[in-house]
Amino acid sequence: MKFDAADLSPKENYKLLIGSIIPRPIAFVTTKGADGVVNAAPFSFFTVASSNPPQLVIAVQQTEQGQKDTAKNILLNQEYVIHIVSEEIVEAVNETAAPLAYGESELERTNLTLVDSDLIDVPAVAEAKIRFELKLTDHLELEGANLLIGEIVRYHVADELVESFRIDPDGLKAIARLAGNDYAKVGDIFTIARPTS
């Protein structure tokens, strides 16, 4: 089958993309609003932008009302925390995807615990095994989305997960997004050596 993207509705394009680009890591993002309320929401348009300096990128889709709270808060304060979603917290993280009004904290729908960050003014979720404190470095307003690039200023990694800067994927138990209501666990891991010449 062939599709011209220009002929498809936004929903049809979205469905083809989220069903094809799988699995997608989940950025569970905490931000702070102008009123001091902590917002939390998951985003699966998320990846590493660079390692030197260490930067992460998320794309926050806009709604009919405009920018989502996460994008508003990041642009306001220039700081945020990205958490990696593991099996132990995925159901609580899913609860934070509820469409609440600005100024309402999604975390109140969960039993997750907020803790202060070290170098930024945005609290983090204690139950996450890995989290990154970030400062916004670049913002690109796309048609329909805000592309946000932040530099990591501090890593928080559970002691049992890291040895010689290598993360144990079995211990992390990261969860990825598929399409619709579907998620995936890390499956079989195999190794292929990269060519040296």
XYZ file of C-alpha atoms in Angstrom:
197
model
C 0.000 0.000 0.000
C 1.079 3.567 -0.647
C -0.104 6.749 1.031
C 0.551 10.390 0.256
C 0.977 12.051 3.637
C -0.646 15.260 2.370
C -3.845 13.350 1.559
C -4.174 11.857 5.043
C -5.872 13.355 8.073
C -3.719 14.218 11.113
C -5.133 11.151 12.870
C -4.283 8.851 9.942
C -0.707 10.172 9.801
C -0.420 9.761 13.572
C -1.637 6.155 13.470
C 0.802 5.181 10.715
C 3.704 6.818 12.556
C 3.096 5.399 16.030
C 2.444 1.943 14.614
C 5.618 1.999 12.507
C 8.191 3.744 14.711
C 8.348 1.116 17.460
C 9.350 0.609 20.144
C 9.663 4.191 21.396
C 11.282 5.036 24.750
C 9.116 7.040 27.121
C 10.210 10.343 28.632
C 8.293 10.875 31.866
C 8.696 14.617 32.337
C 8.204 16.771 35.423
C 7.992 20.547 35.121
C 6.909 23.400 37.356
C 4.221 25.915 36.419
C 4.144 29.640 37.138
C 1.893 28.843 40.111
C 4.443 26.388 41.518
C 2.336 23.318 40.704
C 4.380 20.336 39.499
C 3.176 18.889 36.205
C 4.024 15.339 35.123
C 3.372 13.720 31.757
C 4.749 10.952 29.506
C 6.010 11.535 25.947
C 7.188 8.910 23.477
C 8.531 11.251 20.797
C 11.845 11.186 22.666
C 15.501 10.329 22.076
C 19.156 11.300 22.596
C 20.162 14.386 20.613
C 23.906 14.280 21.363
C 26.389 12.880 23.878
C 28.888 15.750 23.901
C 27.343 17.751 25.404
C 24.746 15.238 26.683
C 21.403 16.394 25.304
C 17.951 14.836 25.090
C 15.143 15.817 22.736
C 11.400 15.542 23.194
C 8.653 16.612 20.820
C 5.556 17.798 22.661
C 2.539 17.736 20.377
C 0.171 20.685 20.503
C -3.567 20.382 21.124
C -6.424 22.410 19.678
C -5.904 24.733 22.657
C -2.223 25.236 21.776
C 0.829 24.295 23.839
C 0.609 21.528 26.409
C 1.471 22.321 30.024
C 4.833 20.573 29.727
C 5.973 22.788 26.846
C 4.616 25.938 28.523
C 6.435 25.171 31.761
C 9.734 24.255 30.105
C 9.723 27.432 28.041
C 8.846 29.454 31.141
C 11.465 28.045 33.521
C 14.035 26.524 31.134
C 14.347 23.498 33.479
C 12.793 20.030 33.673
C 13.405 16.428 34.673
C 13.136 13.420 32.366
C 12.634 10.014 33.999
C 13.011 6.625 32.324
C 9.843 4.557 32.719
C 10.345 1.067 34.161
C 7.893 -1.779 34.709
C 7.434 -0.814 38.353
C 6.031 2.663 37.603
C 4.420 2.332 34.171
C 0.841 2.151 35.472
C 1.315 5.245 37.623
C 2.935 7.066 34.702
C -0.033 6.144 32.512
C -2.322 7.853 35.052
C -0.472 11.126 34.478
C -1.545 11.127 30.824
C -5.022 12.285 31.899
C -6.094 15.564 30.255
C -6.261 17.891 33.271
C -6.649 21.652 33.373
C -3.565 23.847 33.712
C -2.651 24.149 37.374
C -3.878 20.666 38.309
C -1.151 18.175 39.209
C -1.361 14.807 37.480
C 0.766 13.350 40.267
C -2.213 13.548 42.611
C -3.678 10.645 40.626
C -0.702 8.469 41.661
C 1.266 7.301 44.702
C 4.541 8.572 43.226
C 6.815 10.566 45.527
C 8.362 13.925 44.672
C 11.924 14.716 45.735
C 13.974 17.856 45.235
C 16.424 17.946 42.365
C 20.049 18.870 43.050
C 20.855 21.526 40.448
C 17.480 22.736 39.192
C 14.269 23.969 40.809
C 11.992 21.254 39.372
C 11.192 18.261 41.624
C 11.694 14.696 40.434
C 9.956 11.363 40.994
C 11.834 9.265 43.557
C 10.601 5.899 42.245
C 12.280 6.302 38.834
C 15.469 4.235 38.550
C 17.051 6.741 36.166
C 16.346 10.445 35.860
C 18.042 13.407 34.245
C 18.028 17.014 35.427
C 17.977 19.208 32.325
C 18.285 22.822 31.277
C 16.674 23.850 28.007
C 19.213 24.675 25.291
C 17.118 24.849 22.113
C 13.456 25.155 21.163
C 11.956 24.813 17.723
C 8.272 25.511 17.242
C 7.074 23.155 14.556
C 3.641 23.219 12.987
C 1.749 21.190 15.573
C 4.576 20.488 18.021
C 7.284 21.973 20.216
C 10.718 20.387 19.760
C 12.637 20.816 23.017
C 16.339 20.056 23.435
C 17.830 20.071 26.910
C 21.316 19.523 28.273
C 21.705 17.057 31.125
C 23.286 18.742 34.145
C 22.962 15.793 36.514
C 22.262 12.069 36.167
C 20.545 10.047 38.900
C 20.992 6.295 38.454
C 20.026 3.575 40.935
C 23.199 2.096 42.433
C 22.436 -1.462 41.361
C 22.022 -0.490 37.686
C 25.432 0.929 36.832
C 28.931 -0.519 36.674
C 31.758 1.252 34.833
C 29.122 3.570 33.322
C 27.261 0.644 31.756
C 23.559 0.381 32.534
C 22.074 -3.064 33.229
C 19.041 -3.329 30.920
C 17.632 -6.330 32.815
C 17.667 -4.357 36.050
C 16.270 -1.193 34.483
C 13.244 -3.006 33.024
C 12.502 -0.079 30.732
C 9.096 0.116 29.095
C 8.494 1.335 25.540
C 5.414 2.629 23.745
C 3.816 0.943 20.787
C 0.515 2.101 19.272
C -2.870 2.608 20.907
C -2.856 1.359 24.502
C 0.033 -1.043 23.887
C 3.423 -1.050 25.625
C 6.441 -3.343 25.332
C 9.139 -4.713 27.619
C 12.721 -5.168 26.533
C 12.755 -8.565 24.835
C 15.593 -10.833 23.751
C 18.939 -9.057 23.650
C 21.472 -10.106 21.014
C 24.898 -8.800 20.058
C 26.296 -7.995 16.633
C 29.818 -6.603 16.457
C 30.183 -3.423 14.407
C 32.508 -3.585 11.403
C 35.972 -2.200 12.101
C 36.950 -1.493 8.524
